[in-house]
C-alpha positions as a Markdown table, in Angstrom:
| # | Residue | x | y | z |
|---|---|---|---|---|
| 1 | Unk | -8.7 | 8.6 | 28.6 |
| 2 | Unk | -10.5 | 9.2 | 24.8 |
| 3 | Unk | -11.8 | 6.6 | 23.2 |
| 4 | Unk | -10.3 | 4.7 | 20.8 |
| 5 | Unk | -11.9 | 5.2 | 17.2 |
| 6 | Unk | -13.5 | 1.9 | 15.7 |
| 7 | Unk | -13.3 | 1.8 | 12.3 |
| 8 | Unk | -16.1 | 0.1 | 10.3 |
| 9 | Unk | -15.6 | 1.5 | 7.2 |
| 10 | Unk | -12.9 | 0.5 | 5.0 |
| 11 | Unk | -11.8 | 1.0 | 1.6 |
| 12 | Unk | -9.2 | -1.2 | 0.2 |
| 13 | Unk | -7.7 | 0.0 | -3.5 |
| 14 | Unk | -5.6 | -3.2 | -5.0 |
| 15 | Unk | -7.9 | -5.8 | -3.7 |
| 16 | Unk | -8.5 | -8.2 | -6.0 |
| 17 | Unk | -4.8 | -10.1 | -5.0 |
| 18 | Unk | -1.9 | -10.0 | -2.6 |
| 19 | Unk | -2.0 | -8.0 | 0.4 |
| 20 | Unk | -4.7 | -6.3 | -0.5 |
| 21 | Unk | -6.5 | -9.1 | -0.9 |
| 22 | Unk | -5.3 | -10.7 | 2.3 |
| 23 | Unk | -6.3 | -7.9 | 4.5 |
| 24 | Unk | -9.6 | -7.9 | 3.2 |
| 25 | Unk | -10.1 | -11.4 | 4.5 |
| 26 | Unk | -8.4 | -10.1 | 7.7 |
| 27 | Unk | -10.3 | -7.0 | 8.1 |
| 28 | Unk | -13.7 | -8.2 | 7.3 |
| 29 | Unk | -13.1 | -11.5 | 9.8 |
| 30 | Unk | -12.9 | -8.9 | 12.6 |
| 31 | Unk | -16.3 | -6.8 | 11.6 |
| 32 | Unk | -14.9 | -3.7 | 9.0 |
| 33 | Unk | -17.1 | -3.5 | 6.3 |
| 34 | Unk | -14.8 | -3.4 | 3.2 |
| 35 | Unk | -15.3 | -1.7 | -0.4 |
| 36 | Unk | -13.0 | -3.4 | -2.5 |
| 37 | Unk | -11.3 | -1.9 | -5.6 |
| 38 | Unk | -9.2 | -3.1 | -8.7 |
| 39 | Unk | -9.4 | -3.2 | -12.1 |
| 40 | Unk | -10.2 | -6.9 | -12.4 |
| 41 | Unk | -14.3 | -6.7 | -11.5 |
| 42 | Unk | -14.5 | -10.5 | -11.8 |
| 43 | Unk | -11.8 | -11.4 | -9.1 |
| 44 | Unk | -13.3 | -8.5 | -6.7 |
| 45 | Unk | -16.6 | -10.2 | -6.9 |
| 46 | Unk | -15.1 | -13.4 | -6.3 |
| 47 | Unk | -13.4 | -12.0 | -3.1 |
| 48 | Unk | -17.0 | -10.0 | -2.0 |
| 49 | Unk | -18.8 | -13.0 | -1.7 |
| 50 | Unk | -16.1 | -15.0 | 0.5 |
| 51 | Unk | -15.9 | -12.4 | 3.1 |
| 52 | Unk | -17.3 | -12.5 | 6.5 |
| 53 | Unk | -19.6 | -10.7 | 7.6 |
| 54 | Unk | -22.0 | -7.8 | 5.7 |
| 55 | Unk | -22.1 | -5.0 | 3.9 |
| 56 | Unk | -19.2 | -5.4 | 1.4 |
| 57 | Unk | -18.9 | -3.5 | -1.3 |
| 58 | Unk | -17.1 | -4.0 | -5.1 |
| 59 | Unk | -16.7 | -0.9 | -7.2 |
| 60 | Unk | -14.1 | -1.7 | -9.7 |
| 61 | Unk | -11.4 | 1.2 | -10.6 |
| 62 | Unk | -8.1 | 2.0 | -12.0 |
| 63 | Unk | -6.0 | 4.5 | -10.3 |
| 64 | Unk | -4.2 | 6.0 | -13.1 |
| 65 | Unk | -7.5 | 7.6 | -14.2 |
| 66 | Unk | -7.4 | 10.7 | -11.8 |
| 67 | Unk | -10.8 | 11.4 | -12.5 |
| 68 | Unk | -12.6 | 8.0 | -12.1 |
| 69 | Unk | -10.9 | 8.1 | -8.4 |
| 70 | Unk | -12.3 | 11.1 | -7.6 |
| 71 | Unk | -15.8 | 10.4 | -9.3 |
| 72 | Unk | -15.6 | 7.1 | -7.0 |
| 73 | Unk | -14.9 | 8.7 | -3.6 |
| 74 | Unk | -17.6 | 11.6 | -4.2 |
| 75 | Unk | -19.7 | 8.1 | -5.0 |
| 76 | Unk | -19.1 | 6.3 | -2.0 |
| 77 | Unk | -19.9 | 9.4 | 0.3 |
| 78 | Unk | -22.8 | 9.5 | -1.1 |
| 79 | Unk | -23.8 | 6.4 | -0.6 |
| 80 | Unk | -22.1 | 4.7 | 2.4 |
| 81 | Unk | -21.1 | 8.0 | 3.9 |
| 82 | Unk | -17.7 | 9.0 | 4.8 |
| 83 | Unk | -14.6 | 6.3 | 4.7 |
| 84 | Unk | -13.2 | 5.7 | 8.2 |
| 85 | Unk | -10.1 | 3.6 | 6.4 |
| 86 | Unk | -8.4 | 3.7 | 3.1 |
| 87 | Unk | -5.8 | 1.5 | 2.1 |
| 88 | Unk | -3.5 | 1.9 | -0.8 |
| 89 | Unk | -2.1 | -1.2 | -2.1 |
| 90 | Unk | -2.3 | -0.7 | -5.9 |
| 91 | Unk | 0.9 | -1.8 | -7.6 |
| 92 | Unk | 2.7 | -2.5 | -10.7 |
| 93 | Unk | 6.2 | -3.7 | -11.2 |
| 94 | Unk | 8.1 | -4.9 | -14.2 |
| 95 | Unk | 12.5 | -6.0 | -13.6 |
| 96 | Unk | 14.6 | -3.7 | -15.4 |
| 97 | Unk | 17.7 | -2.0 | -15.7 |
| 98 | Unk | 19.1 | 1.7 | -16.0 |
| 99 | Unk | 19.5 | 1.8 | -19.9 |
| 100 | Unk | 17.8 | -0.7 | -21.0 |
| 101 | Unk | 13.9 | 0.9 | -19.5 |
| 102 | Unk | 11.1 | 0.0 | -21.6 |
| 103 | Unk | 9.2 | 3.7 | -21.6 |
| 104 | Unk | 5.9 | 2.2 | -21.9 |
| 105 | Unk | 6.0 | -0.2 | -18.6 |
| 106 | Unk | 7.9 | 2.6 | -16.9 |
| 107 | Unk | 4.9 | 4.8 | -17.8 |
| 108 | Unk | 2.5 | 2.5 | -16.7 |
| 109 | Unk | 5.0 | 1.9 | -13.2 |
| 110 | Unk | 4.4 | 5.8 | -12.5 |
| 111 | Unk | 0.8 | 6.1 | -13.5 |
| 112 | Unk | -0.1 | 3.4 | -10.6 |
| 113 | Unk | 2.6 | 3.4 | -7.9 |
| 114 | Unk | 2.8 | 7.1 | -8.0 |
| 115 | Unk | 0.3 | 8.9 | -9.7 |
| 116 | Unk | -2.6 | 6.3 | -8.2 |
| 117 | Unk | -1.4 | 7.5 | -4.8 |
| 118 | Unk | -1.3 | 11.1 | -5.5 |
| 119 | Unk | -4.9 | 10.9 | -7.1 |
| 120 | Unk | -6.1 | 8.3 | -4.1 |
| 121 | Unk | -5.1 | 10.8 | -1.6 |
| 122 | Unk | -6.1 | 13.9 | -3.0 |
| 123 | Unk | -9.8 | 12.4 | -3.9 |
| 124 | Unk | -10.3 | 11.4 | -0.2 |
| 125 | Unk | -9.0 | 13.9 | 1.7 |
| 126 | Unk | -12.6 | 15.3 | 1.0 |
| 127 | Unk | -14.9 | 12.2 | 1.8 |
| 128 | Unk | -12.8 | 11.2 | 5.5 |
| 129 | Unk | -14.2 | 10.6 | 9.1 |
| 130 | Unk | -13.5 | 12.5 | 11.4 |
| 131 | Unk | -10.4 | 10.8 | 13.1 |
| 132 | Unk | -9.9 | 8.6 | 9.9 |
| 133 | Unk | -7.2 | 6.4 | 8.7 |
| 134 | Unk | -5.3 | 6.9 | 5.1 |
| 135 | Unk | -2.4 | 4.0 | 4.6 |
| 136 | Unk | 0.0 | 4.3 | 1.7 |
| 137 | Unk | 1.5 | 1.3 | 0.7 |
| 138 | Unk | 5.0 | 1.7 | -0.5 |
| 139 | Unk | 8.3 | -0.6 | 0.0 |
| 140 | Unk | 11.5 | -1.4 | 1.5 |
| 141 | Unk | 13.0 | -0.7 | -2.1 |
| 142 | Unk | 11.9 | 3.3 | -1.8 |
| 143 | Unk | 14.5 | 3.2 | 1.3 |
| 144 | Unk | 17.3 | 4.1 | -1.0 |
| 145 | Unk | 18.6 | 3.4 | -4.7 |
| 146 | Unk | 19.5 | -0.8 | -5.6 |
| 147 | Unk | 20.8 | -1.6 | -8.8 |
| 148 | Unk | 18.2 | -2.8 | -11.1 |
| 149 | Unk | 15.4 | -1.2 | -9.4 |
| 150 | Unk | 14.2 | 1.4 | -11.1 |
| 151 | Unk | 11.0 | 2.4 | -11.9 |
| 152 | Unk | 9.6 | 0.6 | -9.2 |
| 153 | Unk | 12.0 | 2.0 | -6.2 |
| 154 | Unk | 11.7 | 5.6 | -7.5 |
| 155 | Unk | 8.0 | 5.7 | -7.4 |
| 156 | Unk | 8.2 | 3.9 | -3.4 |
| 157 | Unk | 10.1 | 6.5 | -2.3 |
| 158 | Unk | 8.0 | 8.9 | -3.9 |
| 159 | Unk | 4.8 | 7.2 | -2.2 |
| 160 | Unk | 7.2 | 7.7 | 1.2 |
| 161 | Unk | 7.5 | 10.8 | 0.4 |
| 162 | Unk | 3.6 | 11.6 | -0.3 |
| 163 | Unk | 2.5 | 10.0 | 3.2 |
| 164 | Unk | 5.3 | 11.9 | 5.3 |
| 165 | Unk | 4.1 | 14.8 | 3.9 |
| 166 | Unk | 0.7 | 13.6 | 4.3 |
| 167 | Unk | 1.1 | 13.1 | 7.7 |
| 168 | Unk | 2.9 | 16.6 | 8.8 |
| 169 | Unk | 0.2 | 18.6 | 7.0 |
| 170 | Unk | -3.3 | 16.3 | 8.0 |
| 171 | Unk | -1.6 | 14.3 | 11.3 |
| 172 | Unk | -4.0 | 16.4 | 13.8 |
| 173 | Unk | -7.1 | 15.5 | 12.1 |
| 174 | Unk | -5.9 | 12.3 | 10.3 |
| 175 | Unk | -4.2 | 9.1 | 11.1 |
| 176 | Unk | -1.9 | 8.6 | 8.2 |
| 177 | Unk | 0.5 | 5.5 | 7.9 |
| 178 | Unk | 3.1 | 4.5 | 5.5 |
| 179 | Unk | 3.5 | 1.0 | 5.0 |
| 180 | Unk | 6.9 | -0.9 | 3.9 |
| 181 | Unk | 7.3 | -4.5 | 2.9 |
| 182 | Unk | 9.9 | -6.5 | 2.4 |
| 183 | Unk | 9.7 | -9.6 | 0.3 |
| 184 | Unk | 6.1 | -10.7 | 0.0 |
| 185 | Unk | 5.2 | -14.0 | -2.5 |
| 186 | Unk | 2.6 | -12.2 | -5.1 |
| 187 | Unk | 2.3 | -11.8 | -8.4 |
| 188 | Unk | 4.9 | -8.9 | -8.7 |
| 189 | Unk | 7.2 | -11.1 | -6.9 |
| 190 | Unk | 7.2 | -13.7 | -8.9 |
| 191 | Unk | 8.7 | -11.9 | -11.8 |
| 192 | Unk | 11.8 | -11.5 | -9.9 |
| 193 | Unk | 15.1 | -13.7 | -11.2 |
| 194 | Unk | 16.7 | -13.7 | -8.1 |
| 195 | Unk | 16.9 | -14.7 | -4.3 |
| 196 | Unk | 14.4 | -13.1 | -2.3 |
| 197 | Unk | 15.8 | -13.5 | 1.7 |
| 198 | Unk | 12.9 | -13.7 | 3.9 |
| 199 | Unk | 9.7 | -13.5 | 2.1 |
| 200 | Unk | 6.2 | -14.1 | 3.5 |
| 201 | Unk | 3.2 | -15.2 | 2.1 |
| 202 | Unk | 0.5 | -12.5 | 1.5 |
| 203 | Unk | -1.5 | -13.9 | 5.1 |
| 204 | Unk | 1.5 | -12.9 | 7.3 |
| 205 | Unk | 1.9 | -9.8 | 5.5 |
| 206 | Unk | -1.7 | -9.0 | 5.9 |
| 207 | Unk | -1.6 | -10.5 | 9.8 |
| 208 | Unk | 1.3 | -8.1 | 10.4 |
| 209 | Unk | -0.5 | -5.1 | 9.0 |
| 210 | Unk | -4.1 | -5.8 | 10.7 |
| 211 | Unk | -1.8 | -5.9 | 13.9 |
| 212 | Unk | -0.6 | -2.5 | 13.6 |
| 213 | Unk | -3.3 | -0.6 | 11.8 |
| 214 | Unk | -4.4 | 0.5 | 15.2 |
| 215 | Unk | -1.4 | 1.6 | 17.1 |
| 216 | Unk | 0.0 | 5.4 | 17.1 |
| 217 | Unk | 2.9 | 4.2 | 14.8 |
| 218 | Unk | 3.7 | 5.9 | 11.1 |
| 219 | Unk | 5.7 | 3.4 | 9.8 |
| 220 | Unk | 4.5 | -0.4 | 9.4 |
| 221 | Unk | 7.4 | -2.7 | 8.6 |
| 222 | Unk | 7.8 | -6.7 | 7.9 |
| 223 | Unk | 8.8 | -8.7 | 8.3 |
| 224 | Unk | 10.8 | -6.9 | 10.7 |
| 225 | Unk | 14.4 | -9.3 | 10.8 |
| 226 | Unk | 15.0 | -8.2 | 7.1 |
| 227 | Unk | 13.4 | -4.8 | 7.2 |
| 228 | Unk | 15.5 | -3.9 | 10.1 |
| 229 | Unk | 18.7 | -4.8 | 7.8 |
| 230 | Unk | 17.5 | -2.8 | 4.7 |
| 231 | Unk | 17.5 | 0.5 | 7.5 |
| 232 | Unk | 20.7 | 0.2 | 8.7 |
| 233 | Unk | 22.3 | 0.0 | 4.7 |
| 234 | Unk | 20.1 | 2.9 | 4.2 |
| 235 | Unk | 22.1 | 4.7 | 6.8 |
| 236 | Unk | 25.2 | 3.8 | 5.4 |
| 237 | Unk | 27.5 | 6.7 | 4.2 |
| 238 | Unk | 27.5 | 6.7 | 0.8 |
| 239 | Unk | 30.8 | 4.9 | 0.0 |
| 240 | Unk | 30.1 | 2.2 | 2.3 |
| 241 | Unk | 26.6 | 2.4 | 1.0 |
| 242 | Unk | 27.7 | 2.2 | -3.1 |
| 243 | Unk | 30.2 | -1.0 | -2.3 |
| 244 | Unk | 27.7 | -3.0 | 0.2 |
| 245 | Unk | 25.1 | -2.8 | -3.0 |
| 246 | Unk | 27.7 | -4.0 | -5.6 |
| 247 | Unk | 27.0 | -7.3 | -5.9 |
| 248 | Unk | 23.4 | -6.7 | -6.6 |
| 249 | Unk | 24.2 | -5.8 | -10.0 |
C-alpha cells in the first residue's frame, strides 16, 4: 500500500476572514505550516501570530493582479520551496439583479471569483510538490442559474468549471478538489436580505473541509442536508427546474 502524502506546506489565499480564516486555525492546530494571503496585511498578521505551531508565513496579495500572483508563487519557491497545498478561498459578492447590475462591482465580482482563480492556478501549476493539493473554492450557487444571483453564481460555476478541468488535465500528478458551500455566516453573507436555510458558522465549515482535504473525493460539500437538496433541483428538467425557483424572485 503507498503512502499517504503529508502535507506540511500550505498556502491559503483569502485568509484574513471566513473560511479561510477558519481553516487556517484548523490546519495549523494539526502541524501544516500555513502562508496566508489577502489584501488586508494587518488582519493576516493578526491571524500569523495566533496560530499554533511554527513557521507561518504572511505575504499579503490581491488576486486580480495576475502578475503579483505569479511574482508571489515564483517568491515562495524560492524561499520555502514548493507548496504541497493551495487553497482558494478569495471572494467577493455584492446582491443584485438582472438589469439593474452595477458594472463596476460586477467587474470587481469577476476579477476575484474568476479571474483570481484562473491566475491562482495558472501561477502554481509551476511551484507544486510532487503529489500536491490545489482546492478551488466555489459554491452551491455555481450549481445552476437562481434569480438574483448574478455575478456571483456565474463566476462559481465558472471556478467549477476551472477545477473539473483542472482535474482531467493534472489529476495523475495532482490532487485537485472543488469545494461547494452552502450557507456559511461571513461577511458576504451578511449582505444577504433574505432567509438563509441552514447556515454554519465559518468553524464547521472549516471542520468539514479539514475532514475531507485528505480523502480521494473531488467534490467537498456542506453542509451536506442542504447541499444534497440544491443537487437534486439542479437535476431538475428545466420546466420543473424554472417553476421550483419562482418564488426566489
Amino acid at each position: 500500500m503507498s503512502q499517504q502524502k503529508k502535507f506540511k506546506r500550505t498556502w491559503i489565499i483569502g485568509a484574513s476572514s471566513g473560511i479561510g480564516e477558519a481553516l487556517a486555525e484548523r490546519l495549523a492546530a494539526r502541524g501544516e505550516e500555513i502562508i496566508l494571503s489577502a489584501r488586508n496585511a494587518e488582519a493576516l498578521e493578526t491571524i500569523c501570530k495566533r496560530l499554533k505551531g511554527r513557521g507561518h508565513r504572511v505575504l499579503p496579495l490581491d488576486v486580480s493582479d495576475g502578475p503579483a500572483v505569479a511574482r508571489s508563487a515564483i517568491w515562495l519557491k524560492d524561499t520555502v520551496g514548493p507548496l504541497d497545498r493551495v487553497l482558494f478561498f478569495a471572494g467577493a459578492y455584492t446582491p443584485m439583479k438582472l438589469g439593474q447590475i452595477d458594472l463596476g462591482d460586477m467587474g470587481r465580482i469577476v476579477d476575484t471569483n474568476l479571474k483570481g482563480a484562473f491566475y491562482v492556478v495558472e501561477a502554481t501549476l509551476p511551484v507544486m510538490a510532487e503529489k500536491g493539493q490545489i482546492a478551488l473554492c466555489a459554491s452551491v450557487a455555481g450549481y445552476r442559474g437562481l434569480p438574483n444571483g448574478q455575478p456571483y453564481a456565474a463566476t462559481k460555476a465558472g471556478v467549477i468549471s476551472l477545477a473539473t478541468s483542472l482535474r482531467a488535465e493534472h489529476g495523475d500528478r495532482l490532487d485537485i478538489k472543488v469545494i461547494n458551500p452552502g450557507f456559511v455566516k461571513t461577511r458576504l453573507t451578511d449582505k444577504n436580505g433574505f432567509e438563509m436555510p441552514m447556515m454554519i458558522t465559518p468553524e464547521k465549515a472549516a471542520r468539514a473541509i479539514a475532514r475531507e482535504l485528505d480523502s480521494k473525493r473531488f467534490e467537498i460539500h456542506f453542509p451536506k442536508g442542504f447541499t444534497r437538496m440544491v443537487k437534486l433541483l439542479a437535476l431538475l428538467p428545466d420546466g420543473l427546474y424554472f417553476n421550483a425557483v419562482k418564488g426566489m424572485r
